Amino acid sequence: MAEAHSPEDTLDCLGAVLARWATGGSAAAVAPAAWVDLLGSDPTEAELRLLALSGQLLESAIALPTTERGALALRTLPDLPRLAPGTVPDRFRPVLRRLQHDSNGADWACLLHLLAARGFTVHPADWLPAADNSELPDVYAPWRDWAAMAHGAATSRGREIDEINIETWDLFYPAERCAALKALRRLDPEAARALLEAKLAGEDAAKRLALVECLSIGLSPTDLPLLQTLATSDRAPRVKAQAVQYLARLGAAPTSATSNDDAAELADYFSTGLKGGFKLKPLKTTAQKNRRAQLLSNTDFASFAASLQFSPLELAQNWPFASDAQLDQVLAEMAQRSAPDDIIAVLARHAIGNVQTCIALASRLEPQARVEIARYLLDRSQTFQVAVEVAGAAFHGDRDSGLDHPLSLPAGVRLMGELRLVRSLEARNDDKSDSQAKAKRGALGDELTAIGLLASNAGARRTLDLLRAADLLNTICGLTDMIELNADLPANTGNP
């Protein structure tokens, strides 16, 4: 846009453009003067370019926050920050747009981690993150902050350095601040905690919660004083609750008469054996089962173990997995919320064949442990989709990690058999067979997408070669976008 035309002038011109479009007419003749050369001479192309420019202006270049009196206060946004990695080559952008449209949030986040591992980010014209999307690679933090700024009244702080400390704290926007604090926490946990102690009180509740969550990295007894202060004195209930969860993981959760009574009542639902084990007491009514589940949901792991006269380790080692699937899930959620890291690792090993328990515990495990569990499940006939839920982005910790031979795994062998069945059904060319083939294609498409998220670059290329050799690519036309993207996308060796 030419500098001689202010955003206000350009926005005013769009009124005439929208009026022409609303009545079904051409609007290129009344377009903002600064855009005339950009629209070109072809009438059809000019309308399309005008539509693109108008949408870009209204959605990305100008913010219209409402003032306290309800009026619109026009504000020009700064340029979108340039991310350190390069954007994907243009030839990959159409498939990324399709995948973004068709993928659920978890699959899209996993794909972004795969791209980041290869040294790429998506093009900002194809996708921009929401300000509160914390599941993304940290490289997108500047865009998250830009999105937050687009809906608020913040202005650019002109930060020129990436080191976060007391002096530079206010130069960081929220998402970049959390990313920098996590990095500092991994490098120097004490310095990160000291920085939080100094600056946390000056942030609002949502920002305090996001910053406190950074303490999950390297959580240790040295964090107890800060956590105890937050648990008793913070203004926000969610911050208090998060602090209590971290205290529970450190074996220092605050207790009350109510929590002690709950733990004692909970113990009555179990019977301990002479050899240190225990089992579930049979329950006669749904109300009893619901009460037991409620008590487990309100109790931390250490308190539950103590009510049974066990240590947390003994509870983890002796829990009767597979006796009650719903109860296994509740215990896993309790552990995820309040058990120390070493107990989480023991539970994961003890319940490694229990898929839902592994999924519930996954977020507390180190990336390599998540990958090992996912590989174990795949070796024992679990689906690729389960592996994505357990490990997801952890499969792509570096430029070319991932599954090298997906179709040799039990799930891959099963997938090939199902694809051959679909091909045979389609060959019959009757309504019943076509309906059966269509139903199977949907489920198989999810598995193919999961392979694309889990495979290494070589593994993705090998998968396509095997599907081609089996003459199955026509059967799954349109379902292999994720695998093809993985197979074709090289590592961007020009970036760290």
Coordinates of C-alpha atoms in Angstrom, one line a residue:
M1 CA 0.0 0.0 0.0
A2 CA 1.4 3.4 -0.9
E3 CA 2.5 5.5 2.0
A4 CA 0.5 8.5 0.8
H5 CA -2.7 6.8 1.6
S6 CA -3.5 6.3 5.3
P7 CA -5.3 3.2 6.6
E8 CA -8.3 5.4 7.3
D9 CA -8.5 6.6 3.7
T10 CA -8.2 3.0 2.4
L11 CA -10.8 1.7 4.8
D12 CA -13.2 4.5 3.7
C13 CA -12.8 3.4 0.1
L14 CA -13.8 -0.1 0.9
G15 CA -17.3 1.1 1.8
A16 CA -18.0 1.7 -1.9
V17 CA -16.4 -1.6 -2.8
L18 CA -18.6 -3.5 -0.4
A19 CA -21.7 -1.6 -1.7
R20 CA -20.9 -2.7 -5.3
W21 CA -20.4 -6.3 -4.3
A22 CA -23.6 -6.3 -2.2
T23 CA -25.6 -5.3 -5.2
G24 CA -23.9 -7.9 -7.5
G25 CA -21.8 -5.4 -9.4
S26 CA -18.1 -5.0 -10.2
A27 CA -16.1 -3.0 -7.7
A28 CA -12.7 -2.6 -9.3
A29 CA -13.6 0.8 -10.7
V30 CA -14.1 2.2 -7.1
A31 CA -11.2 0.4 -5.5
P32 CA -8.7 2.4 -3.4
A33 CA -6.3 4.4 -5.6
A34 CA -3.3 2.8 -4.0
W35 CA -4.4 -0.6 -5.3
V36 CA -5.1 0.3 -9.0
D37 CA -1.8 -0.9 -10.4
L38 CA -2.0 -4.1 -8.3
L39 CA -5.4 -5.1 -9.7
G40 CA -4.2 -5.3 -13.4
S41 CA -6.3 -4.8 -16.5
D42 CA -8.2 -8.1 -16.7
P43 CA -11.7 -7.5 -15.2
T44 CA -12.2 -10.9 -13.7
E45 CA -8.7 -11.1 -12.3
A46 CA -9.1 -7.6 -10.9
E47 CA -12.1 -8.6 -8.9
L48 CA -10.3 -11.6 -7.4
R49 CA -7.3 -9.5 -6.5
L50 CA -9.5 -6.8 -4.9
L51 CA -11.2 -9.5 -2.8
A52 CA -7.9 -10.8 -1.7
L53 CA -6.5 -7.4 -0.8
S54 CA -9.6 -6.3 1.0
G55 CA -9.7 -9.5 3.1
Q56 CA -6.0 -9.1 3.9
L57 CA -6.4 -5.5 4.9
L58 CA -9.4 -6.1 7.2
E59 CA -8.1 -9.3 8.8
S60 CA -4.3 -8.8 9.0
A61 CA -3.3 -5.2 8.5
I62 CA -5.8 -3.2 10.5
A63 CA -7.3 -3.9 13.9
L64 CA -10.7 -2.4 14.9
P65 CA -10.8 -2.7 18.7
T66 CA -13.9 -1.3 20.4
T67 CA -13.4 1.6 22.8
E68 CA -15.1 1.9 26.2
R69 CA -17.8 3.9 24.6
G70 CA -18.5 1.3 21.9
A71 CA -16.9 3.3 19.0
L72 CA -14.4 1.7 16.7
A73 CA -10.8 2.9 17.1
L74 CA -8.9 2.3 13.9
R75 CA -5.3 1.1 14.5
T76 CA -2.7 0.0 12.1
L77 CA -0.9 -3.2 13.1
P78 CA 2.9 -3.6 12.8
D79 CA 4.3 -6.0 10.2
L80 CA 4.0 -9.6 11.0
P81 CA 7.3 -10.8 12.6
R82 CA 9.6 -12.8 10.4
L83 CA 10.3 -16.2 11.9
A84 CA 13.9 -17.6 12.0
P85 CA 13.2 -20.8 9.9
G86 CA 12.3 -20.3 6.3
T87 CA 8.8 -20.9 5.0
V88 CA 8.0 -24.0 3.1
P89 CA 8.7 -23.9 -0.7
D90 CA 5.7 -22.6 -2.6
R91 CA 5.0 -26.0 -4.2
F92 CA 4.0 -27.4 -0.7
R93 CA 1.6 -24.6 0.2
P94 CA -1.5 -26.0 -1.6
V95 CA -1.3 -29.3 0.2
L96 CA -0.6 -27.6 3.5
R97 CA -3.8 -25.5 3.0
R98 CA -5.8 -28.7 2.4
L99 CA -4.3 -30.4 5.4
Q100 CA -5.0 -27.4 7.6
H101 CA -8.6 -27.4 6.5
D102 CA -9.1 -31.2 7.0
S103 CA -7.0 -31.9 10.1
N104 CA -8.0 -31.7 13.7
G105 CA -6.1 -29.4 16.0
A106 CA -3.8 -32.2 17.4
D107 CA -2.8 -33.5 13.9
W108 CA -2.1 -29.9 12.7
A109 CA 0.0 -29.2 15.7
C110 CA 1.9 -32.4 15.1
L111 CA 2.5 -31.5 11.5
L112 CA 3.8 -28.1 12.5
H113 CA 6.3 -29.9 14.8
L114 CA 7.3 -32.1 11.8
L115 CA 7.9 -29.0 9.6
A116 CA 9.9 -27.3 12.4
A117 CA 12.1 -30.4 12.7
R118 CA 12.8 -30.1 9.0
G119 CA 13.6 -26.4 9.4
F120 CA 10.4 -24.9 8.0
T121 CA 7.4 -22.9 9.0
V122 CA 4.1 -22.4 7.2
H123 CA 3.5 -19.4 5.1
P124 CA 1.6 -16.7 7.0
A125 CA -0.8 -16.1 4.1
D126 CA -2.0 -19.8 4.5
W127 CA -2.3 -19.9 8.3
L128 CA -1.8 -17.9 11.4
P129 CA -2.1 -19.2 15.0
A130 CA -4.5 -18.1 17.7
A131 CA -2.9 -16.2 20.5
D132 CA -3.8 -18.9 23.1
N133 CA -2.6 -21.9 21.1
S134 CA 0.2 -23.2 23.3
E135 CA 0.5 -26.6 21.6
L136 CA 2.6 -25.2 18.8
P137 CA 6.4 -25.2 18.4
D138 CA 8.0 -22.3 20.2
V139 CA 9.1 -20.8 16.9
Y140 CA 5.5 -19.6 16.4
A141 CA 5.5 -17.5 19.6
P142 CA 6.1 -14.2 17.8
W143 CA 3.0 -14.9 15.6
R144 CA 0.9 -15.8 18.7
D145 CA 1.9 -12.5 20.2
W146 CA 1.1 -10.6 17.0
A147 CA -2.4 -12.3 17.0
A148 CA -2.9 -11.2 20.7
M149 CA -1.8 -7.7 19.8
A150 CA -4.2 -7.6 16.8
H151 CA -7.1 -8.0 19.3
G152 CA -5.7 -5.7 22.0
A153 CA -4.1 -2.3 22.5
A154 CA -0.5 -3.3 22.8
T155 CA 2.2 -1.5 20.8
S156 CA 5.6 -2.7 19.6
R157 CA 8.3 -2.6 22.2
G158 CA 11.2 -2.7 19.8
R159 CA 13.0 -5.7 21.4
E160 CA 16.4 -6.3 19.9
I161 CA 17.7 -9.1 22.2
D162 CA 16.5 -12.6 23.0
E163 CA 17.9 -12.9 26.6
I164 CA 15.2 -12.7 29.2
N165 CA 16.0 -11.2 32.6
I166 CA 14.6 -8.6 35.0
E167 CA 15.7 -5.7 32.7
T168 CA 14.3 -7.2 29.5
W169 CA 11.2 -8.8 30.9
D170 CA 8.8 -6.1 29.8
L171 CA 10.2 -6.1 26.2
F172 CA 8.8 -9.6 25.6
Y173 CA 5.3 -10.3 24.5
P174 CA 3.5 -13.0 26.5
A175 CA 4.1 -16.1 24.2
E176 CA 7.7 -15.2 23.5
R177 CA 8.2 -14.5 27.2
C178 CA 7.0 -18.0 28.0
A179 CA 9.2 -19.6 25.3
A180 CA 12.2 -17.7 26.6
L181 CA 11.4 -18.6 30.2
K182 CA 11.1 -22.3 29.3
A183 CA 14.5 -22.1 27.6
L184 CA 16.0 -20.5 30.7
R185 CA 14.3 -23.1 32.9
R186 CA 16.0 -25.9 31.0
L187 CA 19.3 -24.1 31.1
D188 CA 19.2 -22.6 34.6
P189 CA 16.1 -23.6 36.7
E190 CA 17.1 -21.4 39.6
A191 CA 17.5 -18.3 37.5
A192 CA 14.1 -18.9 35.9
R193 CA 12.4 -19.3 39.2
A194 CA 14.0 -16.2 40.7
L195 CA 12.8 -14.3 37.6
L196 CA 9.3 -15.5 38.2
E197 CA 9.5 -14.5 41.9
A198 CA 10.5 -11.0 40.9
K199 CA 8.0 -10.4 38.0
L200 CA 5.0 -12.7 38.4
A201 CA 2.9 -10.4 40.6
G202 CA 2.8 -7.7 37.9
E203 CA 1.0 -9.9 35.4
D204 CA -2.7 -10.6 35.0
A205 CA -4.2 -13.9 35.9
A206 CA -4.0 -15.6 32.4
K207 CA -0.4 -14.6 32.0
R208 CA 0.5 -15.7 35.5
L209 CA -1.0 -19.1 34.9
A210 CA 0.9 -19.6 31.6
L211 CA 4.1 -18.5 33.4
V212 CA 3.6 -20.8 36.4
E213 CA 3.1 -23.7 34.0
C214 CA 6.7 -23.2 32.9
L215 CA 7.7 -24.5 36.4
S216 CA 6.8 -28.0 35.2
I217 CA 10.2 -28.1 33.5
G218 CA 12.7 -29.2 36.1
L219 CA 10.2 -29.1 38.9
S220 CA 12.1 -29.6 42.2
P221 CA 11.9 -29.1 46.0
T222 CA 13.7 -25.7 45.5
D223 CA 10.4 -24.5 43.9
L224 CA 8.5 -25.2 47.1
P225 CA 8.5 -21.7 48.7
L226 CA 7.2 -20.0 45.5
L227 CA 4.6 -22.7 45.0
Q228 CA 3.4 -22.5 48.6
T229 CA 3.1 -18.7 48.3
L230 CA 1.0 -19.1 45.1
A231 CA -1.2 -21.8 46.6
T232 CA -2.1 -19.7 49.6
S233 CA -2.0 -16.1 48.4
D234 CA -2.5 -15.8 44.6
R235 CA -5.5 -13.9 43.5
A236 CA -6.6 -16.3 40.8
P237 CA -8.2 -19.7 41.6
R238 CA -6.6 -21.3 38.5
V239 CA -3.2 -20.2 39.5
K240 CA -3.7 -21.5 43.0
A241 CA -5.0 -24.8 41.7
Q242 CA -1.9 -25.2 39.4
A243 CA 0.4 -24.4 42.3
V244 CA -1.4 -27.1 44.4
Q245 CA -0.9 -29.6 41.6
Y246 CA 2.8 -28.9 41.5
L247 CA 3.0 -29.2 45.3
A248 CA 1.3 -32.6 45.1
R249 CA 3.9 -33.7 42.6
L250 CA 6.6 -32.8 45.1
G251 CA 4.7 -34.6 47.9
A252 CA 3.9 -31.3 49.7
A253 CA 0.2 -30.7 48.9
P254 CA -1.7 -28.8 51.5
T255 CA -4.1 -31.1 53.5
S256 CA -7.3 -30.3 55.3
A257 CA -9.8 -32.2 57.4
T258 CA -12.0 -32.6 54.3
S259 CA -9.2 -34.1 52.2
N260 CA -8.2 -36.5 55.0
D261 CA -11.9 -37.6 55.4
D262 CA -12.1 -38.2 51.6
A263 CA -8.9 -40.3 51.7
A264 CA -10.2 -42.4 54.5
E265 CA -13.5 -42.9 52.8
L266 CA -11.7 -43.8 49.6
A267 CA -9.6 -46.5 51.3
D268 CA -12.8 -48.3 52.2
Y269 CA -13.4 -49.1 48.5
F270 CA -10.2 -51.3 48.4
S271 CA -8.9 -54.3 50.3
T272 CA -5.2 -54.8 50.9
G273 CA -3.6 -58.3 50.8
L274 CA -1.1 -59.9 53.1
K275 CA 1.7 -59.7 50.5
G276 CA 1.4 -56.0 49.9
G277 CA -1.0 -56.1 47.0
F278 CA -4.6 -54.9 47.0
K279 CA -7.7 -55.4 45.0
L280 CA -11.0 -53.6 44.3
K281 CA -13.9 -54.3 46.5
P282 CA -17.0 -55.3 44.4
L283 CA -19.6 -52.6 44.3
K284 CA -23.3 -53.2 44.1
T285 CA -24.6 -49.9 42.8
T286 CA -23.8 -47.2 40.3
A287 CA -24.0 -44.6 43.1
Q288 CA -21.1 -46.4 44.8
K289 CA -19.0 -46.4 41.6
N290 CA -19.7 -42.7 41.0
R291 CA -18.7 -41.8 44.6
R292 CA -15.5 -43.8 44.3
A293 CA -14.6 -42.0 41.0
Q294 CA -15.5 -38.6 42.6
L295 CA -13.2 -39.3 45.6
L296 CA -10.3 -40.3 43.3
S297 CA -10.8 -37.1 41.2
N298 CA -10.6 -35.0 44.4
T299 CA -7.6 -36.8 45.9
D300 CA -3.9 -36.4 45.1
F301 CA -1.7 -39.5 44.4
A302 CA 0.3 -39.3 47.6
S303 CA -2.8 -39.0 49.8
F304 CA -4.5 -41.9 48.1
A305 CA -1.4 -44.0 48.6
A306 CA -1.2 -43.0 52.3
S307 CA -4.9 -43.9 52.8
L308 CA -4.0 -47.5 51.8
Q309 CA -0.9 -47.4 53.9
F310 CA 1.3 -47.6 50.8
S311 CA 4.1 -45.4 49.6
P312 CA 3.4 -43.8 46.2
L313 CA 5.9 -46.2 44.6
E314 CA 4.1 -49.2 46.1
L315 CA 0.7 -47.9 44.9
A316 CA 2.2 -47.5 41.3
Q317 CA 3.7 -51.0 41.4
N318 CA 0.6 -52.8 42.8
W319 CA -2.3 -51.1 41.1
P320 CA -4.5 -53.9 39.5
F321 CA -4.6 -52.6 36.0
A322 CA -7.2 -54.1 33.7
S323 CA -9.6 -54.9 36.6
D324 CA -11.7 -51.8 35.9
A325 CA -11.0 -49.7 32.7
Q326 CA -12.9 -46.7 34.0
L327 CA -11.0 -46.8 37.3
D328 CA -7.7 -47.2 35.5
Q329 CA -8.5 -44.0 33.6
V330 CA -9.3 -42.1 36.8
L331 CA -6.1 -43.2 38.4
A332 CA -4.1 -42.2 35.4
E333 CA -5.7 -38.8 35.4
M334 CA -5.0 -38.4 39.2
A335 CA -1.3 -39.4 38.6
Q336 CA -1.0 -37.0 35.6
R337 CA -2.3 -34.3 37.8
S338 CA -0.4 -34.9 41.0
A339 CA 2.2 -37.7 40.9
P340 CA 6.0 -37.0 40.8
D341 CA 7.8 -37.7 37.5
D342 CA 9.4 -40.9 38.8
I343 CA 6.0 -42.3 39.7
I344 CA 4.6 -41.4 36.3
A345 CA 7.5 -43.4 34.7
V346 CA 6.7 -46.4 36.9
L347 CA 3.0 -46.3 36.1
A348 CA 3.7 -46.0 32.4
R349 CA 5.9 -49.1 32.5
H350 CA 3.4 -51.0 34.6
A351 CA 0.5 -50.1 32.3
I352 CA 2.3 -50.1 29.0
G353 CA -0.3 -52.4 27.4
N354 CA -3.2 -50.2 28.6
V355 CA -3.7 -47.8 25.8
Q356 CA -6.0 -45.2 27.5
T357 CA -3.7 -45.1 30.6
C358 CA -0.7 -44.5 28.4
I359 CA -2.5 -41.7 26.5
A360 CA -3.5 -40.1 29.8
L361 CA 0.1 -40.2 31.2
A362 CA 1.8 -39.2 27.9
S363 CA 1.9 -35.4 28.6
R364 CA 4.0 -36.0 31.7
L365 CA 6.6 -38.2 30.0
E366 CA 9.8 -37.2 28.4
P367 CA 9.7 -37.3 24.6
Q368 CA 11.9 -40.3 24.2
A369 CA 9.8 -42.2 26.7
R370 CA 6.6 -41.4 24.8
V371 CA 8.2 -42.6 21.6
E372 CA 9.3 -45.9 23.2
I373 CA 5.8 -46.5 24.5
A374 CA 4.3 -45.7 21.1
R375 CA 6.7 -48.1 19.4
Y376 CA 5.9 -50.8 22.0
L377 CA 2.2 -50.4 21.2
L378 CA 2.8 -50.4 17.5
D379 CA 4.8 -53.6 17.8
R380 CA 1.7 -55.1 19.5
S381 CA -0.8 -54.3 16.8
Q382 CA -2.0 -50.9 18.0
T383 CA -3.0 -48.4 15.3
F384 CA -0.9 -45.6 14.0
Q385 CA -3.6 -43.2 15.3
V386 CA -3.0 -44.5 18.9
A387 CA 0.8 -43.9 18.4
V388 CA 0.0 -40.3 17.4
E389 CA -2.1 -39.8 20.5
V390 CA 0.7 -41.2 22.8
A391 CA 3.8 -39.6 21.1
G392 CA 2.7 -37.3 18.3
A393 CA 5.3 -34.6 17.8
A394 CA 7.8 -36.5 20.0
F395 CA 8.6 -38.7 17.0
H396 CA 10.2 -35.6 15.3
G397 CA 12.8 -34.5 17.8
D398 CA 15.3 -33.9 15.0
R399 CA 15.5 -33.5 11.3
D400 CA 14.9 -37.0 10.2
S401 CA 13.5 -39.0 13.1
G402 CA 10.4 -41.1 12.9
L403 CA 9.3 -44.5 11.7
D404 CA 11.5 -45.9 8.9
H405 CA 9.4 -48.9 8.0
P406 CA 5.7 -48.1 8.9
L407 CA 4.1 -50.8 6.7
S408 CA 6.2 -53.6 8.2
L409 CA 4.6 -53.0 11.6
P410 CA 1.4 -55.0 12.5
A411 CA -0.7 -52.0 11.9
G412 CA 0.9 -51.5 8.5
V413 CA 0.4 -55.1 7.5
R414 CA -3.2 -54.8 8.6
L415 CA -3.6 -51.6 6.6
M416 CA -2.3 -53.2 3.4
G417 CA -4.8 -56.0 3.8
E418 CA -7.7 -53.5 4.3
L419 CA -6.6 -51.5 1.2
R420 CA -6.6 -54.7 -0.9
L421 CA -10.1 -55.4 0.4
V422 CA -11.2 -52.0 -0.6
R423 CA -9.8 -52.4 -4.1
S424 CA -11.6 -55.7 -4.5
L425 CA -14.9 -54.2 -3.3
E426 CA -14.5 -51.3 -5.8
A427 CA -13.8 -53.7 -8.6
R428 CA -17.2 -55.4 -8.0
N429 CA -18.9 -52.2 -9.1
D430 CA -22.2 -52.6 -7.3
D431 CA -24.0 -50.4 -4.8
K432 CA -23.5 -52.6 -1.8
S433 CA -19.8 -53.1 -2.4
D434 CA -19.3 -49.4 -3.2
S435 CA -20.9 -48.4 0.1
Q436 CA -18.7 -50.9 2.0
A437 CA -15.6 -49.6 0.3
K438 CA -16.5 -45.9 1.0
A439 CA -17.0 -46.7 4.7
K440 CA -13.6 -48.4 5.0
R441 CA -11.8 -45.7 3.1
G442 CA -12.7 -43.1 5.8
A443 CA -11.0 -45.2 8.6
L444 CA -8.1 -46.1 6.4
G445 CA -7.6 -42.4 5.5
D446 CA -7.1 -41.6 9.2
E447 CA -4.4 -44.3 9.5
L448 CA -2.7 -43.0 6.3
T449 CA -2.6 -39.5 7.8
A450 CA -1.2 -40.9 11.0
I451 CA 1.6 -42.6 9.1
G452 CA 2.4 -39.3 7.4
L453 CA 2.8 -37.7 10.9
L454 CA 4.9 -40.5 12.3
A455 CA 7.2 -41.5 9.4
S456 CA 10.7 -40.3 8.8
N457 CA 11.4 -38.8 5.4
A458 CA 12.8 -42.1 4.2
G459 CA 9.9 -44.0 5.8
A460 CA 7.4 -41.9 4.0
R461 CA 9.1 -42.4 0.7
R462 CA 9.3 -46.1 1.3
T463 CA 5.6 -46.2 2.2
L464 CA 4.6 -44.6 -1.1
D465 CA 6.9 -47.0 -3.0
L466 CA 5.3 -50.0 -1.4
L467 CA 1.7 -48.7 -2.1
R468 CA 2.7 -48.0 -5.7
A469 CA 4.2 -51.4 -6.1
A470 CA 1.0 -53.0 -4.8
D471 CA -1.0 -51.0 -7.2
L472 CA -3.0 -49.4 -4.3
L473 CA -2.4 -45.7 -4.9
N474 CA -5.5 -45.3 -7.1
T475 CA -7.5 -47.0 -4.3
I476 CA -6.5 -44.3 -1.9
C477 CA -6.4 -41.3 -4.2
G478 CA -6.7 -38.1 -2.1
L479 CA -5.9 -39.9 1.2
T480 CA -2.1 -39.7 1.1
D481 CA -1.5 -35.9 1.3
M482 CA 0.3 -36.2 4.6
I483 CA 2.6 -39.0 3.5
E484 CA 3.4 -37.3 0.2
L485 CA 4.2 -34.0 2.0
N486 CA 6.5 -35.9 4.5
A487 CA 8.2 -37.8 1.6
D488 CA 8.8 -34.7 -0.6
L489 CA 9.8 -32.2 2.1
P490 CA 13.6 -32.1 2.5
A491 CA 15.5 -30.9 5.5
N492 CA 16.2 -27.2 5.3
T493 CA 19.9 -27.4 6.0
G494 CA 20.3 -23.7 5.8
N495 CA 18.6 -23.2 9.2
P496 CA 19.5 -24.5 12.6

